[in-house]
Structure formats: C-alpha cells, structure tokens
Coordinates of C-alpha atoms in Angstrom, one line a residue:
I1 CA 36.2 5.9 22.7
G2 CA 33.8 3.1 22.1
A3 CA 34.3 -0.4 20.9
E4 CA 32.7 0.4 17.5
V5 CA 35.7 2.5 16.7
K6 CA 37.6 -0.7 15.7
R7 CA 34.9 -1.7 13.3
I8 CA 34.5 1.8 11.8
T9 CA 38.2 2.7 11.6
G10 CA 40.1 -0.6 11.8
Y11 CA 42.1 0.8 14.7
A12 CA 41.9 -0.3 18.3
P13 CA 40.5 2.3 20.7
A14 CA 43.7 2.1 22.6
D15 CA 45.6 3.3 19.5
L16 CA 43.5 6.5 19.4
L17 CA 43.6 7.1 23.1
A18 CA 47.3 6.7 23.3
G19 CA 47.8 9.0 20.3
R20 CA 49.4 6.4 18.1
V21 CA 46.7 7.2 15.6
R22 CA 45.3 10.7 15.5
W23 CA 41.7 11.1 14.4
V24 CA 42.5 14.1 12.3
E25 CA 44.9 11.9 10.3
L26 CA 42.0 9.5 9.4
I27 CA 39.8 12.2 7.9
H28 CA 40.0 12.3 4.1
P29 CA 42.2 15.2 3.0
D30 CA 39.4 16.7 0.8
D31 CA 37.0 16.7 3.8
L32 CA 39.4 18.0 6.5
P33 CA 39.1 21.7 5.7
S34 CA 35.2 21.7 6.0
V35 CA 35.3 19.5 9.1
R36 CA 37.8 21.9 10.7
K37 CA 35.7 24.9 9.7
S38 CA 32.5 23.3 11.0
F39 CA 34.1 22.6 14.4
K40 CA 35.7 26.1 14.6
D41 CA 32.4 27.8 13.6
A42 CA 30.5 25.8 16.2
V43 CA 32.9 26.6 19.0
A44 CA 32.9 30.3 18.0
A45 CA 29.1 30.4 18.1
G46 CA 29.0 28.6 21.4
K47 CA 27.0 25.7 19.9
T48 CA 26.5 22.7 22.0
V49 CA 25.9 20.2 19.2
L50 CA 27.9 19.7 16.0
R51 CA 26.8 17.4 13.2
V52 CA 29.0 16.7 10.3
E53 CA 29.4 14.1 7.6
Y54 CA 32.8 13.2 6.2
R55 CA 34.9 10.4 4.9
I56 CA 37.7 8.7 6.8
R57 CA 40.4 6.3 5.6
H58 CA 39.9 2.9 7.2
Q59 CA 43.0 1.0 8.3
D60 CA 42.4 -1.4 5.3
G61 CA 42.8 1.5 2.9
G62 CA 39.1 1.8 2.1
L63 CA 37.0 4.9 2.6
R64 CA 34.1 5.1 5.1
W65 CA 31.4 7.8 5.4
L66 CA 30.7 8.9 8.9
A67 CA 27.9 10.9 10.5
D68 CA 29.7 12.6 13.4
R69 CA 27.4 13.8 16.1
R70 CA 29.3 15.7 18.8
Q71 CA 28.3 17.4 22.0
L72 CA 30.5 20.4 22.8
I73 CA 30.9 20.8 26.5
Y74 CA 32.1 24.1 27.8
G75 CA 33.5 25.0 31.2
D76 CA 32.2 27.6 33.6
D77 CA 34.5 30.1 31.8
G78 CA 32.8 29.4 28.5
V79 CA 35.9 27.7 27.0
L80 CA 35.5 24.4 25.3
A81 CA 36.4 21.7 27.9
Y82 CA 35.8 18.5 25.9
V83 CA 33.9 16.9 23.2
D84 CA 31.7 13.8 23.5
G85 CA 30.1 12.2 20.5
L86 CA 28.7 9.4 18.5
L87 CA 30.0 8.1 15.2
L88 CA 27.7 6.4 12.8
D89 CA 29.0 4.5 9.7
I90 CA 26.8 5.8 6.9
T91 CA 28.9 4.3 4.1
D92 CA 26.1 2.0 2.8
A93 CA 23.6 4.8 2.9
K94 CA 25.9 7.1 1.0
R95 CA 26.6 4.4 -1.6
S96 CA 22.9 3.8 -2.0
E97 CA 22.3 7.5 -2.4
E98 CA 25.1 7.8 -5.0
A99 CA 23.6 4.8 -6.9
L100 CA 20.2 6.4 -6.8
L101 CA 21.5 9.7 -8.1
E102 CA 23.4 7.9 -10.9
R103 CA 20.2 6.1 -11.9
E104 CA 18.2 9.3 -11.8
H105 CA 20.8 11.0 -14.0
H106 CA 20.7 8.1 -16.4
F107 CA 16.8 8.2 -16.4
H108 CA 16.8 11.9 -17.2
A109 CA 19.4 11.6 -19.9
I110 CA 17.1 9.0 -21.6
V111 CA 13.9 11.0 -21.1
D112 CA 15.5 14.3 -22.2
T113 CA 17.0 12.9 -25.4
A114 CA 14.1 10.7 -26.4
T115 CA 12.4 11.8 -29.7
D116 CA 9.1 10.4 -28.5
A117 CA 6.8 12.3 -26.1
I118 CA 7.1 11.1 -22.5
V119 CA 4.6 12.4 -20.0
T120 CA 3.9 11.3 -16.5
I121 CA 0.9 12.3 -14.4
D122 CA -0.1 11.8 -10.8
P123 CA -3.3 10.0 -9.7
L124 CA -5.2 13.2 -10.1
G125 CA -4.0 13.8 -13.7
K126 CA -1.5 16.6 -12.9
V127 CA 1.5 16.6 -15.1
L128 CA 4.7 15.6 -13.3
L129 CA 7.1 15.1 -16.3
F130 CA 6.9 16.6 -19.8
N131 CA 10.0 15.9 -21.9
P132 CA 11.2 17.8 -25.0
G133 CA 9.6 15.2 -27.2
A134 CA 6.2 16.1 -25.6
E135 CA 7.0 19.8 -26.0
R136 CA 7.4 19.2 -29.8
M137 CA 4.3 17.0 -30.1
F138 CA 1.9 19.1 -28.0
G139 CA 3.3 22.6 -28.5
Y140 CA 3.5 23.4 -24.8
R141 CA 6.8 24.1 -22.9
A142 CA 7.3 21.9 -19.8
D143 CA 7.1 25.0 -17.5
E144 CA 3.7 25.8 -18.9
I145 CA 2.2 22.5 -18.2
L146 CA 3.9 21.0 -15.2
G147 CA 1.5 20.8 -12.3
R148 CA -1.5 21.4 -14.5
G149 CA -4.1 18.9 -15.7
I150 CA -3.2 16.5 -18.5
E151 CA -6.5 17.3 -20.2
L152 CA -4.9 20.4 -21.7
V153 CA -3.1 18.2 -24.2
I154 CA -5.9 15.7 -24.7
P155 CA -8.2 16.4 -27.7
A156 CA -11.7 17.4 -26.5
R157 CA -13.3 14.4 -28.1
F158 CA -11.1 12.0 -26.0
R159 CA -11.4 13.9 -22.6
P160 CA -14.5 12.0 -21.4
A161 CA -12.8 8.6 -22.1
H162 CA -9.6 9.8 -20.4
A163 CA -11.6 11.1 -17.3
A164 CA -13.4 7.7 -17.0
G165 CA -10.1 5.9 -17.3
L166 CA -8.4 8.1 -14.8

C-alpha cells in the first residue's frame, strides 16, 4: 500500500495493512455491488487486469472518485494469488464531467424550448443543430436536415451570398 493512500483515503497505510480499516468498508455502499461483481467476473474469466471506477468515503466524511487499476496475479494452479494495483483520485475529473453534463443539459433545455429558430453549422455548412423553432420556421424535421447542407433552408436568391460568406 503506497503513501498516496493517506491522501486519497485519509487513513494511514498501516491502518489498512493491519486490518484496522478494511478497503471494502471505504467503498460507497451504492458502488460496492458493482465493484464486487466486476472483481468476481474478472477472476472467473481469468483476466489479468481489472479497471473499475467507484466512490469511496474519505476519513473526513467526503466522497472521492477512484480509478482502480488492478493486476490480478494467479498462481501456477490458476487460483488468484494476490492483487496489485494503482489507485488514481479522479474526483476533480468527475466533478468537471458532472458540471459539463449539467451545462449541456441546461443548454439543450434552452435550445429545445426557444421559440426562435436556432441552427448551428460546421465550417463546411453542414447542419449540426436544428431546434424545434427551426423546424417550425423552415418546415424540416431535425432528422431530415442534420448533417446536410444549410443551403437547403436558404432561399435560392441568398445562396450565392451565403456561399461567399461561408
């Protein structure tokens, strides 16, 4: 057990090695069944590498997300002998991911409920986003126009100016 265990869990490595703190007790109760299943399935399949992400309870009461990368070492008899691994604290990355998903959800809520047409295109003029307001304005369903050229909804007389601007 490495020195980083103290930073990640709040517990001294000696506490874990002596069994005063059991790793399984640190794993968040909601994550424990899937962690156990992943480990059991990996051993049953004879896998030599196990990668799982889960939450643990830090000694201070807070939650930490871990990326647990384990090597499963088997004896000559094919029975699991021991596990060696690396723990990475991915809490900040998970929080950033959650914040990004929340902003994305908020963005889509605004776009999907806007009464105005909102259309985005890529640098080549292919439609990437076509909201319900655009569907009402232009008469196309989003699934009909996504990935196609924006010129479909531009009146013919404006297409040369649009092409020049693009």
